Structures are given as C-alpha cells and as structure tokens.
Amino acid sequence: MNNDLQKTEIRLITEPDIPLFVKHRIDYLKELQGKPDTSREITLKNELENYFRNELSANRFFAFIFESDKQAVSFGAVVIKSIPGDFSSSTYLEGDILNMYTIPEARKKGFAGIVLDAILKESKNRGISKLSLHTTKDGEHLYQNSGFSEPAYPFLEMVIKPETLGH
C-alpha cells in the first residue's frame, strides 16, 4: 500500500467542519486571485461560513474532506441546483463542483482524485444528472480522466457588472 494513503479517511463535511472548509476555500482564492485586504478577507470568511451553513442545512450543498494522518489535505464540494426539465423529466438536479483544493505540500499524491471519485459517487446517489466546473490548466487532466469533457452545447457566459448593463 502507498504510504501516502495510510491512515486516511474521506468523509462528508458536517456543520462543525465549515470553518476549516472556508479557510481552505480562502487559501484557494488567494492562490488564484492574490491576497485581499484583511477586512475583505474577514468579511468573506464570515459570509462564506453563513452561506455554506445555510446551503448544507437546506441540502443544496455537500463537500468532502480527505484527511491523511488526521490532517485535512484535500477538499471538494458541489452546489446543487434544481432546473426546469423537458419531456423526459419535469426537473433535473445539476451540480457545480467547486473548491477542489489540495494543500500545497500534499499535491501530486492522488488525493484530489479520491475526493473527485467520492463527489461523483455522491452526486449519482443524490440523483444529480450533470456536473460542471471551472478548472485551472493544472487540474484539466484530473477531470478529463474522470470523464469530463467540453460542453455538448455551445457554452457562453457573461460576467455581469453594473457598467455592462448600460441601461
């Protein structure tokens, strides 16, 4: 057995895990966006803790923590949304994967793949019919190897800012 996988556990987060989950989401955001000013970081921390508590209790969110030697090293989450359906089903559940994050010293050891596998199984168990995510170039291979591909339909997005509305 690989020594990196000894004394490991993967589990769904519960309400007491949310502060740790948020801490690592902020670490992830700092890697992507840089360090914000302290007051913005504190505000974001508080708002994210409230958001994830509310969504977890409403069953619109789940996340996994992978622990190695009792240290949380990798995370992944899904925000669940119900969308209108078609002739096959009146509604569908879709999920947005977010916060796939492994602490820097634990990267390249397969932990994110374990978290992603758990997310895929849990999504299937919850009846989620489609998952999507944003990824970095470093993460593309992980998702492609798990079956993610370019969208079946053309996909466009617009970031709405007050100045883009113009009316």
PDB file of C-alpha atoms in Angstrom:
ATOM      1  CA  MET A   1       0.000   0.000   0.000  1.00  0.00           C
ATOM      2  CA  ASN A   2       1.176   3.528  -0.807  1.00  0.00           C
ATOM      3  CA  ASN A   3       2.427   5.212   2.375  1.00  0.00           C
ATOM      4  CA  ASP A   4       0.603   8.415   1.364  1.00  0.00           C
ATOM      5  CA  LEU A   5      -2.710   6.560   1.636  1.00  0.00           C
ATOM      6  CA  GLN A   6      -2.150   5.055   5.073  1.00  0.00           C
ATOM      7  CA  LYS A   7      -4.207   6.399   7.986  1.00  0.00           C
ATOM      8  CA  THR A   8      -6.522   8.209   5.634  1.00  0.00           C
ATOM      9  CA  GLU A   9     -10.197   8.995   5.714  1.00  0.00           C
ATOM     10  CA  ILE A  10     -12.578  10.650   3.314  1.00  0.00           C
ATOM     11  CA  ARG A  11     -15.830  11.918   4.696  1.00  0.00           C
ATOM     12  CA  LEU A  12     -18.668  14.304   4.069  1.00  0.00           C
ATOM     13  CA  ILE A  13     -18.281  17.546   5.920  1.00  0.00           C
ATOM     14  CA  THR A  14     -20.645  18.396   8.712  1.00  0.00           C
ATOM     15  CA  GLU A  15     -21.531  21.781  10.168  1.00  0.00           C
ATOM     16  CA  PRO A  16     -18.529  21.865  12.582  1.00  0.00           C
ATOM     17  CA  ASP A  17     -16.173  21.407   9.574  1.00  0.00           C
ATOM     18  CA  ILE A  18     -17.377  24.550   7.813  1.00  0.00           C
ATOM     19  CA  PRO A  19     -14.778  26.972   9.307  1.00  0.00           C
ATOM     20  CA  LEU A  20     -11.958  24.671   8.146  1.00  0.00           C
ATOM     21  CA  PHE A  21     -13.569  24.267   4.735  1.00  0.00           C
ATOM     22  CA  VAL A  22     -13.896  28.063   4.401  1.00  0.00           C
ATOM     23  CA  LYS A  23     -10.284  28.582   5.492  1.00  0.00           C
ATOM     24  CA  HIS A  24      -9.112  26.364   2.652  1.00  0.00           C
ATOM     25  CA  ARG A  25     -11.511  27.981   0.165  1.00  0.00           C
ATOM     26  CA  ILE A  26      -9.899  31.307   1.031  1.00  0.00           C
ATOM     27  CA  ASP A  27      -6.437  29.727   0.611  1.00  0.00           C
ATOM     28  CA  TYR A  28      -7.573  28.540  -2.839  1.00  0.00           C
ATOM     29  CA  LEU A  29      -8.850  32.008  -3.747  1.00  0.00           C
ATOM     30  CA  LYS A  30      -5.578  33.593  -2.614  1.00  0.00           C
ATOM     31  CA  GLU A  31      -3.662  31.288  -4.947  1.00  0.00           C
ATOM     32  CA  LEU A  32      -5.899  32.338  -7.856  1.00  0.00           C
ATOM     33  CA  GLN A  33      -6.535  35.997  -7.080  1.00  0.00           C
ATOM     34  CA  GLY A  34      -3.847  37.135  -4.652  1.00  0.00           C
ATOM     35  CA  LYS A  35      -4.224  38.233  -1.054  1.00  0.00           C
ATOM     36  CA  PRO A  36      -7.104  40.642  -0.366  1.00  0.00           C
ATOM     37  CA  ASP A  37      -7.002  43.336   2.293  1.00  0.00           C
ATOM     38  CA  THR A  38      -7.611  41.983   5.790  1.00  0.00           C
ATOM     39  CA  SER A  39     -11.078  43.485   6.253  1.00  0.00           C
ATOM     40  CA  ARG A  40     -12.314  41.971   2.961  1.00  0.00           C
ATOM     41  CA  GLU A  41     -10.907  38.576   3.941  1.00  0.00           C
ATOM     42  CA  ILE A  42     -12.661  38.670   7.327  1.00  0.00           C
ATOM     43  CA  THR A  43     -15.952  39.717   5.708  1.00  0.00           C
ATOM     44  CA  LEU A  44     -15.666  36.967   3.099  1.00  0.00           C
ATOM     45  CA  LYS A  45     -14.871  34.361   5.763  1.00  0.00           C
ATOM     46  CA  ASN A  46     -17.989  35.264   7.734  1.00  0.00           C
ATOM     47  CA  GLU A  47     -20.221  35.416   4.665  1.00  0.00           C
ATOM     48  CA  LEU A  48     -18.943  32.083   3.328  1.00  0.00           C
ATOM     49  CA  GLU A  49     -19.441  30.369   6.681  1.00  0.00           C
ATOM     50  CA  ASN A  50     -23.053  31.585   6.708  1.00  0.00           C
ATOM     51  CA  TYR A  51     -23.573  30.581   3.076  1.00  0.00           C
ATOM     52  CA  PHE A  52     -22.238  27.043   3.498  1.00  0.00           C
ATOM     53  CA  ARG A  53     -24.123  26.500   6.782  1.00  0.00           C
ATOM     54  CA  ASN A  54     -27.390  27.555   5.137  1.00  0.00           C
ATOM     55  CA  GLU A  55     -26.836  25.526   1.966  1.00  0.00           C
ATOM     56  CA  LEU A  56     -25.720  22.433   3.903  1.00  0.00           C
ATOM     57  CA  SER A  57     -28.808  22.557   6.128  1.00  0.00           C
ATOM     58  CA  ALA A  58     -31.046  23.052   3.049  1.00  0.00           C
ATOM     59  CA  ASN A  59     -29.409  20.037   1.344  1.00  0.00           C
ATOM     60  CA  ARG A  60     -28.240  22.194  -1.592  1.00  0.00           C
ATOM     61  CA  PHE A  61     -24.554  21.615  -0.910  1.00  0.00           C
ATOM     62  CA  PHE A  62     -22.229  18.807   0.058  1.00  0.00           C
ATOM     63  CA  ALA A  63     -18.481  18.572   0.399  1.00  0.00           C
ATOM     64  CA  PHE A  64     -15.804  16.037   1.179  1.00  0.00           C
ATOM     65  CA  ILE A  65     -12.667  16.337   3.261  1.00  0.00           C
ATOM     66  CA  PHE A  66      -9.786  13.941   2.728  1.00  0.00           C
ATOM     67  CA  GLU A  67      -7.644  13.526   5.823  1.00  0.00           C
ATOM     68  CA  SER A  68      -4.200  11.982   5.989  1.00  0.00           C
ATOM     69  CA  ASP A  69      -2.800  11.306   9.446  1.00  0.00           C
ATOM     70  CA  LYS A  70      -5.704  13.360  10.877  1.00  0.00           C
ATOM     71  CA  GLN A  71      -4.732  16.432   8.827  1.00  0.00           C
ATOM     72  CA  ALA A  72      -7.205  17.792   6.279  1.00  0.00           C
ATOM     73  CA  VAL A  73      -5.293  17.793   2.992  1.00  0.00           C
ATOM     74  CA  SER A  74      -7.845  17.839   0.165  1.00  0.00           C
ATOM     75  CA  PHE A  75     -11.367  19.135  -0.343  1.00  0.00           C
ATOM     76  CA  GLY A  76     -14.093  19.235  -2.931  1.00  0.00           C
ATOM     77  CA  ALA A  77     -17.691  20.408  -2.946  1.00  0.00           C
ATOM     78  CA  VAL A  78     -20.864  20.511  -5.009  1.00  0.00           C
ATOM     79  CA  VAL A  79     -23.540  23.195  -5.029  1.00  0.00           C
ATOM     80  CA  ILE A  80     -26.808  21.593  -6.121  1.00  0.00           C
ATOM     81  CA  LYS A  81     -29.447  23.367  -8.144  1.00  0.00           C
ATOM     82  CA  SER A  82     -32.817  22.258  -9.449  1.00  0.00           C
ATOM     83  CA  ILE A  83     -33.573  23.307 -13.021  1.00  0.00           C
ATOM     84  CA  PRO A  84     -36.705  23.065 -15.164  1.00  0.00           C
ATOM     85  CA  GLY A  85     -36.873  19.905 -17.218  1.00  0.00           C
ATOM     86  CA  ASP A  86     -38.139  18.719 -20.559  1.00  0.00           C
ATOM     87  CA  PHE A  87     -40.338  15.924 -21.896  1.00  0.00           C
ATOM     88  CA  SER A  88     -38.192  13.312 -20.113  1.00  0.00           C
ATOM     89  CA  SER A  89     -38.427  14.830 -16.640  1.00  0.00           C
ATOM     90  CA  SER A  90     -40.085  17.948 -15.245  1.00  0.00           C
ATOM     91  CA  THR A  91     -36.963  18.886 -13.278  1.00  0.00           C
ATOM     92  CA  TYR A  92     -33.322  17.908 -13.109  1.00  0.00           C
ATOM     93  CA  LEU A  93     -30.677  18.296 -10.465  1.00  0.00           C
ATOM     94  CA  GLU A  94     -27.383  19.731 -11.623  1.00  0.00           C
ATOM     95  CA  GLY A  95     -24.256  20.348  -9.626  1.00  0.00           C
ATOM     96  CA  ASP A  96     -21.424  22.816  -9.781  1.00  0.00           C
ATOM     97  CA  ILE A  97     -18.177  21.411  -8.422  1.00  0.00           C
ATOM     98  CA  LEU A  98     -16.163  23.958  -6.521  1.00  0.00           C
ATOM     99  CA  ASN A  99     -13.399  24.263  -4.039  1.00  0.00           C
ATOM    100  CA  MET A 100     -11.394  21.324  -5.348  1.00  0.00           C
ATOM    101  CA  TYR A 101      -8.303  22.134  -3.350  1.00  0.00           C
ATOM    102  CA  THR A 102      -5.339  20.214  -2.027  1.00  0.00           C
ATOM    103  CA  ILE A 103      -2.903  21.899   0.326  1.00  0.00           C
ATOM    104  CA  PRO A 104       0.388  22.597  -1.489  1.00  0.00           C
ATOM    105  CA  GLU A 105       2.514  20.094   0.443  1.00  0.00           C
ATOM    106  CA  ALA A 106       0.082  17.241  -0.337  1.00  0.00           C
ATOM    107  CA  ARG A 107      -0.284  17.791  -4.077  1.00  0.00           C
ATOM    108  CA  LYS A 108       0.544  15.228  -6.770  1.00  0.00           C
ATOM    109  CA  LYS A 109      -0.253  12.304  -4.439  1.00  0.00           C
ATOM    110  CA  GLY A 110      -3.687  11.362  -5.799  1.00  0.00           C
ATOM    111  CA  PHE A 111      -5.750  12.911  -3.015  1.00  0.00           C
ATOM    112  CA  ALA A 112      -7.793  15.161  -5.328  1.00  0.00           C
ATOM    113  CA  GLY A 113      -8.689  12.106  -7.417  1.00  0.00           C
ATOM    114  CA  ILE A 114     -10.011  10.362  -4.329  1.00  0.00           C
ATOM    115  CA  VAL A 115     -12.108  13.420  -3.457  1.00  0.00           C
ATOM    116  CA  LEU A 116     -13.399  13.667  -7.035  1.00  0.00           C
ATOM    117  CA  ASP A 117     -14.371   9.967  -7.052  1.00  0.00           C
ATOM    118  CA  ALA A 118     -16.314  10.485  -3.817  1.00  0.00           C
ATOM    119  CA  ILE A 119     -18.053  13.527  -5.322  1.00  0.00           C
ATOM    120  CA  LEU A 120     -19.036  11.567  -8.429  1.00  0.00           C
ATOM    121  CA  LYS A 121     -20.484   8.689  -6.376  1.00  0.00           C
ATOM    122  CA  GLU A 122     -22.358  11.016  -4.030  1.00  0.00           C
ATOM    123  CA  SER A 123     -23.720  13.011  -6.984  1.00  0.00           C
ATOM    124  CA  LYS A 124     -25.063   9.832  -8.554  1.00  0.00           C
ATOM    125  CA  ASN A 125     -26.602   8.772  -5.228  1.00  0.00           C
ATOM    126  CA  ARG A 126     -28.349  12.151  -4.946  1.00  0.00           C
ATOM    127  CA  GLY A 127     -29.789  11.938  -8.458  1.00  0.00           C
ATOM    128  CA  ILE A 128     -27.662  14.717  -9.933  1.00  0.00           C
ATOM    129  CA  SER A 129     -27.756  14.379 -13.704  1.00  0.00           C
ATOM    130  CA  LYS A 130     -24.994  16.777 -14.739  1.00  0.00           C
ATOM    131  CA  LEU A 131     -21.887  18.248 -13.117  1.00  0.00           C
ATOM    132  CA  SER A 132     -19.876  21.209 -14.290  1.00  0.00           C
ATOM    133  CA  LEU A 133     -16.836  23.054 -13.028  1.00  0.00           C
ATOM    134  CA  HIS A 134     -14.220  25.647 -13.743  1.00  0.00           C
ATOM    135  CA  THR A 135     -10.660  24.367 -13.688  1.00  0.00           C
ATOM    136  CA  THR A 136      -7.096  25.530 -13.867  1.00  0.00           C
ATOM    137  CA  LYS A 137      -4.807  24.156 -16.547  1.00  0.00           C
ATOM    138  CA  ASP A 138      -3.141  22.017 -13.838  1.00  0.00           C
ATOM    139  CA  GLY A 139      -6.474  20.382 -12.999  1.00  0.00           C
ATOM    140  CA  GLU A 140      -7.747  19.673 -16.512  1.00  0.00           C
ATOM    141  CA  HIS A 141      -6.195  16.204 -16.765  1.00  0.00           C
ATOM    142  CA  LEU A 142      -7.803  15.062 -13.493  1.00  0.00           C
ATOM    143  CA  TYR A 143     -11.274  15.962 -14.726  1.00  0.00           C
ATOM    144  CA  GLN A 144     -10.776  14.704 -18.276  1.00  0.00           C
ATOM    145  CA  ASN A 145      -9.505  11.366 -16.932  1.00  0.00           C
ATOM    146  CA  SER A 146     -12.719  11.113 -14.882  1.00  0.00           C
ATOM    147  CA  GLY A 147     -14.963  11.664 -17.911  1.00  0.00           C
ATOM    148  CA  PHE A 148     -15.432  15.441 -18.013  1.00  0.00           C
ATOM    149  CA  SER A 149     -15.425  16.951 -21.486  1.00  0.00           C
ATOM    150  CA  GLU A 150     -16.206  20.125 -23.333  1.00  0.00           C
ATOM    151  CA  PRO A 151     -19.917  21.041 -23.086  1.00  0.00           C
ATOM    152  CA  ALA A 152     -22.218  19.211 -25.510  1.00  0.00           C
ATOM    153  CA  TYR A 153     -23.856  22.511 -26.443  1.00  0.00           C
ATOM    154  CA  PRO A 154     -22.074  25.792 -27.079  1.00  0.00           C
ATOM    155  CA  PHE A 155     -21.455  27.463 -23.763  1.00  0.00           C
ATOM    156  CA  LEU A 156     -21.212  31.199 -23.315  1.00  0.00           C
ATOM    157  CA  GLU A 157     -21.062  33.207 -20.168  1.00  0.00           C
ATOM    158  CA  MET A 158     -21.183  36.851 -19.240  1.00  0.00           C
ATOM    159  CA  VAL A 159     -19.884  38.394 -16.077  1.00  0.00           C
ATOM    160  CA  ILE A 160     -22.487  40.987 -15.203  1.00  0.00           C
ATOM    161  CA  LYS A 161     -21.065  44.169 -13.764  1.00  0.00           C
ATOM    162  CA  PRO A 162     -23.076  47.342 -13.225  1.00  0.00           C
ATOM    163  CA  GLU A 163     -21.180  49.124 -16.002  1.00  0.00           C
ATOM    164  CA  THR A 164     -22.008  46.363 -18.556  1.00  0.00           C
ATOM    165  CA  LEU A 165     -25.765  46.812 -18.180  1.00  0.00           C
ATOM    166  CA  GLY A 166     -25.768  50.293 -19.668  1.00  0.00           C
ATOM    167  CA  HIS A 167     -29.466  50.997 -19.140  1.00  0.00           C
TER     168      HIS A 167
END
